[in-house]
Tab-separated table of C-alpha atoms in Angstrom:
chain	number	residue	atom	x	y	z
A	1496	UNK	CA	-3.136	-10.619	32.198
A	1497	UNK	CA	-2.109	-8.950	28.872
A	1498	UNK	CA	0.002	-10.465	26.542
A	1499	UNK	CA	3.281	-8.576	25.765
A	1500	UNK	CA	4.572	-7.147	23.072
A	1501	UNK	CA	7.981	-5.565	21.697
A	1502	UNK	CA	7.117	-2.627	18.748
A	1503	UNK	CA	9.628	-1.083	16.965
A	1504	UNK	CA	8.909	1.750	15.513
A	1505	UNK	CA	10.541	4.855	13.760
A	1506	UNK	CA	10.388	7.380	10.485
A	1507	UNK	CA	12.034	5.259	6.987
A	1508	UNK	CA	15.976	4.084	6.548
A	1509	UNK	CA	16.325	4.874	10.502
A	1510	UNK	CA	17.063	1.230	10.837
A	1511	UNK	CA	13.995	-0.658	12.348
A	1512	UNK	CA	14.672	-3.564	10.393
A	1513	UNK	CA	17.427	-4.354	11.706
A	1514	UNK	CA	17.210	-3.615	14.999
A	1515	UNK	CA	14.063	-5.860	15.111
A	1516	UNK	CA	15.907	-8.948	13.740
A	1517	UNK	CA	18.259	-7.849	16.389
A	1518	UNK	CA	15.807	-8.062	18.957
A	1519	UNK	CA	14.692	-11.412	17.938
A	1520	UNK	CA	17.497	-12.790	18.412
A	1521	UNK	CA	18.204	-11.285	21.393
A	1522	UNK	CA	14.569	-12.356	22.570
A	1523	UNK	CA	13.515	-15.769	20.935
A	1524	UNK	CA	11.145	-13.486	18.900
A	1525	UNK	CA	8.923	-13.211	15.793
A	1526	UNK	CA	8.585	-10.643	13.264
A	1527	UNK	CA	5.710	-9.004	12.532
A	1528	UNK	CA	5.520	-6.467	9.582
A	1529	UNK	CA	3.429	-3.420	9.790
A	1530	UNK	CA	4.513	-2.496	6.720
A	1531	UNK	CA	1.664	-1.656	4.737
A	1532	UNK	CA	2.918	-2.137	1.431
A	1533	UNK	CA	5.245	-5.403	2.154
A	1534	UNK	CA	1.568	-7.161	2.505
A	1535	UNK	CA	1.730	-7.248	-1.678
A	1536	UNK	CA	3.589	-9.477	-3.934
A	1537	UNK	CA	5.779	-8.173	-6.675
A	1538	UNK	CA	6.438	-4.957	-4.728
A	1539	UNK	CA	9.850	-5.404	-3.749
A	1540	UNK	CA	12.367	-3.434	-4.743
A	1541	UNK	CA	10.213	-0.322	-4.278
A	1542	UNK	CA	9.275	-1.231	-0.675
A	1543	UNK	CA	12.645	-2.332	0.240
A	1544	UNK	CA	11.176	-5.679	1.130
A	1545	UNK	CA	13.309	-7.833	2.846
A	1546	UNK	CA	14.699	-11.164	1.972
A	1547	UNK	CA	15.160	-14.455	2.657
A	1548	UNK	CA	19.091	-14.010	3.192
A	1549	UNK	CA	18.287	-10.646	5.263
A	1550	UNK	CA	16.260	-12.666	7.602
A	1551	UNK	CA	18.949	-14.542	9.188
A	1552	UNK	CA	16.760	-17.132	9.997
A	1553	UNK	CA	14.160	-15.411	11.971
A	1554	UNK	CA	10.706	-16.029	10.681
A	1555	UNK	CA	8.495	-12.676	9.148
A	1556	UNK	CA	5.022	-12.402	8.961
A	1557	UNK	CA	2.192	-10.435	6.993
A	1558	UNK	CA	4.840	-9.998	3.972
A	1559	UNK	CA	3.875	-11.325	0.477
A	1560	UNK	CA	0.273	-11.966	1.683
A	1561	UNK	CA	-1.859	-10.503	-0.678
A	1562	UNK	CA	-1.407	-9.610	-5.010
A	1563	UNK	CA	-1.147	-5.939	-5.800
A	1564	UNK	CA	-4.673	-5.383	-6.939
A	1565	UNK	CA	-6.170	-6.421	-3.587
A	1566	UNK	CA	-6.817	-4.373	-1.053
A	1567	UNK	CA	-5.648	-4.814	2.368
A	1568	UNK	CA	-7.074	-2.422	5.598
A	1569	UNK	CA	-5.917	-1.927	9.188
A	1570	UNK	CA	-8.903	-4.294	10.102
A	1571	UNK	CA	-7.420	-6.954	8.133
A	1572	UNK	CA	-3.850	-6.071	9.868
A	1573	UNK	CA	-5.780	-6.344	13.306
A	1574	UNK	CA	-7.432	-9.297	12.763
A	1575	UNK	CA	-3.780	-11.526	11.156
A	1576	UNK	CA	-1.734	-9.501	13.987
A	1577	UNK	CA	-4.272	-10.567	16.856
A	1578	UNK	CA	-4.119	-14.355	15.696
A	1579	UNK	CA	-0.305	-14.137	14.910
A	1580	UNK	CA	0.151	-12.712	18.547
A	1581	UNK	CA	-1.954	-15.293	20.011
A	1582	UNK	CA	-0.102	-18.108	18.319
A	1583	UNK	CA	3.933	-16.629	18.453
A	1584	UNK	CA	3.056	-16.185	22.352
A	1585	UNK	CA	1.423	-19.573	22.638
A	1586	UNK	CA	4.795	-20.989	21.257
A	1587	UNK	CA	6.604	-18.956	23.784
A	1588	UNK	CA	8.202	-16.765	21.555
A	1589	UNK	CA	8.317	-13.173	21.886
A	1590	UNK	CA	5.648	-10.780	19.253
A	1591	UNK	CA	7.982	-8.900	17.871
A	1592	UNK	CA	6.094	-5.609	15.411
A	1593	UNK	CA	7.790	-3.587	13.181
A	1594	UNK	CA	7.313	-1.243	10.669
A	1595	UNK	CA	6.025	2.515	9.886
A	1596	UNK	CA	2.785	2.303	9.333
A	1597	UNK	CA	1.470	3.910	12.962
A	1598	UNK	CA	-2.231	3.762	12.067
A	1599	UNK	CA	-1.928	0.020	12.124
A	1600	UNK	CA	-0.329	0.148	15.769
A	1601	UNK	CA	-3.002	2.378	16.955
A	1602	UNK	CA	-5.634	0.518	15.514
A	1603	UNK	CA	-3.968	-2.949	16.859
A	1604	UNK	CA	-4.056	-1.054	20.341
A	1605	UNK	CA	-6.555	0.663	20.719
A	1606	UNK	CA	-9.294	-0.938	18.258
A	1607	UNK	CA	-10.514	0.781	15.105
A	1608	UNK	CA	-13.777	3.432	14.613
A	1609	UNK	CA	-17.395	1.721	14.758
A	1610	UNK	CA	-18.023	0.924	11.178
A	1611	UNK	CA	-18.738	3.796	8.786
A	1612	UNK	CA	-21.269	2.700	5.620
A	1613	UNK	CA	-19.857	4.556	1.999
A	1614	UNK	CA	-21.703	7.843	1.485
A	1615	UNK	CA	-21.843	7.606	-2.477
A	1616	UNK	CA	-23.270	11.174	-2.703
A	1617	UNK	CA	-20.683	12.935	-0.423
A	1618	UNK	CA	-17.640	10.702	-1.989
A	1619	UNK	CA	-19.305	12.306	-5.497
A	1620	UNK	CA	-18.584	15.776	-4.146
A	1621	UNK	CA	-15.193	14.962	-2.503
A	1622	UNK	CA	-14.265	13.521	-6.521
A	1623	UNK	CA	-14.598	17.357	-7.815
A	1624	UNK	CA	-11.584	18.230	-4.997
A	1625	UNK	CA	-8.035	17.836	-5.556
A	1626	UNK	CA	-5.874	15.510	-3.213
A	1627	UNK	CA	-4.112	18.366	-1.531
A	1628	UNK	CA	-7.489	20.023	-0.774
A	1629	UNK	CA	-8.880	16.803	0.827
A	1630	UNK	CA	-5.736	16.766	2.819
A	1631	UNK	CA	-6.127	20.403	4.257
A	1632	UNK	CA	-9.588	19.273	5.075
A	1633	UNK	CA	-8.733	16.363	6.887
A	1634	UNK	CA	-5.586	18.077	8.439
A	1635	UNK	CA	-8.480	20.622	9.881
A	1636	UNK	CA	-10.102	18.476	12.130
A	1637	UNK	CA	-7.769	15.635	12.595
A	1638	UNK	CA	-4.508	16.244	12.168
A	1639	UNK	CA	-2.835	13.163	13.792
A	1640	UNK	CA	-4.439	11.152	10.985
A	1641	UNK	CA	-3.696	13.139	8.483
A	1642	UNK	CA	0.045	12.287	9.023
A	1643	UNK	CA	-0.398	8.651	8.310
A	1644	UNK	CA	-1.783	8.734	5.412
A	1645	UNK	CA	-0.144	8.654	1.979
A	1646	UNK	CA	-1.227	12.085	0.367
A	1647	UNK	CA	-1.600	11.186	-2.741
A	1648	UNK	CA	-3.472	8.279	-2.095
A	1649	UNK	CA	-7.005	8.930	-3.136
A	1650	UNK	CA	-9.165	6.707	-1.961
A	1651	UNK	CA	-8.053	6.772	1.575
A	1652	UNK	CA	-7.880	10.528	1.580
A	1653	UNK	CA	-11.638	10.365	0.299
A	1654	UNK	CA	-12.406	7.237	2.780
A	1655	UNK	CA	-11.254	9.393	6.258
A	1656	UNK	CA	-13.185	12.109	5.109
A	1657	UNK	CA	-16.191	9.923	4.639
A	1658	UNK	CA	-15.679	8.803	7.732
A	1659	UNK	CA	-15.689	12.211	9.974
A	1660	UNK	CA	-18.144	13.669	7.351
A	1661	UNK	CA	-20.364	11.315	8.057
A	1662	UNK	CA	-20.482	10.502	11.810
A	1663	UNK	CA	-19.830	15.127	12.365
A	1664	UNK	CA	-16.891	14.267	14.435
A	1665	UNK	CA	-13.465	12.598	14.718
A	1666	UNK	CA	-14.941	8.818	15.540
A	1667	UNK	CA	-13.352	7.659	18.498
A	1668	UNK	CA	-11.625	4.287	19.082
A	1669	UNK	CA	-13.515	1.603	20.550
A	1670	UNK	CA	-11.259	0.836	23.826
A	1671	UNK	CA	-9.305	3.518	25.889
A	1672	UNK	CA	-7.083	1.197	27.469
A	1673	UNK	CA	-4.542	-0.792	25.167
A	1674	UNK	CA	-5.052	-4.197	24.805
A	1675	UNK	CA	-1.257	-5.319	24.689
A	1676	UNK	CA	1.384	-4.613	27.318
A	1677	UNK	CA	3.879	-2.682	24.859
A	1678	UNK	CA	7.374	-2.266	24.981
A	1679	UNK	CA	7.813	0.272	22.910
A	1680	UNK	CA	11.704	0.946	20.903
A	1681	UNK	CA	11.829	3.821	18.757
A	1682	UNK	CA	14.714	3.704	16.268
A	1683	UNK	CA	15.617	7.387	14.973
A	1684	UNK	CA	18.635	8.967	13.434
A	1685	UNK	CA	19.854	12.029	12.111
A	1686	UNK	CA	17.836	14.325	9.744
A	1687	UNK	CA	20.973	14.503	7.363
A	1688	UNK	CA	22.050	10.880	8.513
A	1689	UNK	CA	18.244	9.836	7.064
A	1690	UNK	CA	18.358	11.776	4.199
A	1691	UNK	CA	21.905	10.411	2.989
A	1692	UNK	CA	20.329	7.195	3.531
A	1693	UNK	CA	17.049	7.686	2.208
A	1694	UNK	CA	18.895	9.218	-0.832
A	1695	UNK	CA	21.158	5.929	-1.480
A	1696	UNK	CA	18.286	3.656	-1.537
A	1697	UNK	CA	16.354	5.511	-4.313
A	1698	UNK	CA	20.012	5.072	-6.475
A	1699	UNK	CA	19.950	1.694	-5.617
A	1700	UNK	CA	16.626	1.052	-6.191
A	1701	UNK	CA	16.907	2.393	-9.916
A	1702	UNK	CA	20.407	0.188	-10.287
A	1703	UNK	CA	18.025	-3.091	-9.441
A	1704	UNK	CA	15.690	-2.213	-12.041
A	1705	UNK	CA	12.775	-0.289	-10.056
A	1706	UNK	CA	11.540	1.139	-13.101
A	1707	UNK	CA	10.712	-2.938	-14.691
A	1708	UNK	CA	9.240	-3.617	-11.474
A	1709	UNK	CA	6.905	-0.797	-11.853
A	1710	UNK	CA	6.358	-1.610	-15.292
A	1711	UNK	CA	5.303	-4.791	-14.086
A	1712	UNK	CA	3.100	-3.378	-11.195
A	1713	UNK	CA	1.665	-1.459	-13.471
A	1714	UNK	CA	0.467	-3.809	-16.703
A	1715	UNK	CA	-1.256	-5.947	-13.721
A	1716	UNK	CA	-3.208	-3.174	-11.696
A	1717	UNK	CA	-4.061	0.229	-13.897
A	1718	UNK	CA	-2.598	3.551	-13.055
A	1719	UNK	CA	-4.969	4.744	-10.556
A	1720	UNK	CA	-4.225	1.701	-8.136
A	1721	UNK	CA	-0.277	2.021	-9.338
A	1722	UNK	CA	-0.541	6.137	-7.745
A	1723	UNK	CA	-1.525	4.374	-4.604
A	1724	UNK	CA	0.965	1.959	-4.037
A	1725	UNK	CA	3.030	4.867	-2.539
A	1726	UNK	CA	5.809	7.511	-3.662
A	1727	UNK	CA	8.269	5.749	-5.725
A	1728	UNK	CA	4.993	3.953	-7.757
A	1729	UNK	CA	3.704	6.962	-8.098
A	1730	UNK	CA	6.684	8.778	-9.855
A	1731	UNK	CA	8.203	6.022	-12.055
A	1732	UNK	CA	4.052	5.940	-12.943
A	1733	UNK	CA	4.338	9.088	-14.214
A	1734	UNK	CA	7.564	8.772	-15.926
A	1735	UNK	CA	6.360	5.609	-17.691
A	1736	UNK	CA	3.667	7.407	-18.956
A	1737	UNK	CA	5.211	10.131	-20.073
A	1738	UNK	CA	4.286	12.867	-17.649
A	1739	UNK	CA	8.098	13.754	-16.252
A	1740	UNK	CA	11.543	12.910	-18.062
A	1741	UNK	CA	14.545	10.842	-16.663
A	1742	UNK	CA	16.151	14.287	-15.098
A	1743	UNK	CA	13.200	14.405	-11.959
A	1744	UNK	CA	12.771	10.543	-11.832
């Protein structure tokens, strides 16, 4: 029989997080995070990482597990959310996954490609290509991947195409049945009722000092790993270094 799970899922501010501490309450559940940038330390006030207080007691996993300049893949997210599964259902308590980060779902689900070795002669050609060209490409052939990823995230733009490049196709995943029972909650709003949202968190996200905290980020891991931390790195990045003034921050 398959173990069951409750995944909560839905596009940023639409209110996942608190629906799923909701739910756990509701349930006698666990949290845990598919958030693939609440995995690093320091990065709080750009990922809108929750906190202690904001927990209300319910306990969170896979945040704060790894430091900034580490790396951390949907095969390390399968492997922790397999074992954290195994041991939040052995305590009868109620697996409880939420977050954005769909590749990580799908890949928990359904299993990831067969292992693809680096190419370091094609990833020297896809170097001479700009981000938004590597995107098209990928867009091209498979387009449901090329939402999840973070456009301006190099290396994993460069990695996917590696990856179809290499093996001429779109690899498939390795099981066709899922191997969870899934209840499945998707949280949505409003396009203008995200965007007003969406819009206030950026403000307050400057008033607590994003800008030191990327400062920080920064000093620690090197602009190129800073760009791929996500959006709001990215742009305070390029304000810290000069490349755009206070007026488009």
């Amino acid at each position: 029989m398959q173990k069951k799970i409750v995944a909560i899922i839905g596009p940023t501010a639409s209110g996942k997080t608190s629906r799923a501490i909701a739910e756990a309450k509701a349930r006698g559940g666990e949290i845990i995070s598919m958030d693939s940038r609440q995995v690093y330390r320091g990065l709080d006030i750009g990922t809108e990482k929750i906190t202690i207080k904001e927990m209300q007691g319910i306990p969170h996993h896979l945040i704060d597990i790894r430091n900034p300049e580490e790396s951390y893949s949907a095969g390390d997210f399968v492997q922790d959310a397999t074992q954290l599964i195994d041991s939040i259902t052995a305590r009868k308590k109620v697996p409880i996954l939420a977050g954005g980060t769909h590749f990580y779902i799908d890949a928990l689900l359904y299993g990831l490609p067969r292992n693809t070795p680096e190419n370091h002669a094609l990833r020297e050609t896809l170097e001479q290509h700009t981000n938004e060209d590597l995107l098209k490409r990928i867009e091209a052939v498979d387009p449901r991947r090329a939402k999840e990823l973070d456009p301006h995230n190099r290396r994993r733009l460069i990695r996917a195409l590696e990856i179809i490049e290499t093996n001429d196709t779109v690899p498939s995943r390795t099981q066709k049945e899922p191997a969870y029972e899934v209840e499945w909650i998707v949280v949505d709003q409003p396009a203008e009722v995200l965007r007003e949202r969406i819009d206030a968190r950026l403000k307050q996200a400057f008033e607590r000092d994003l800008i030191d905290e990327v400062q920080r980020v920064r000093e620690t891991v090197g602009d190129e790993r800073l760009n791929e931390l996500g959006l709001e790195y990215r742009i305070v990045g390029e304000y810290l270094r000069g490349e755009r003034d206070e007026a488009t921050l």
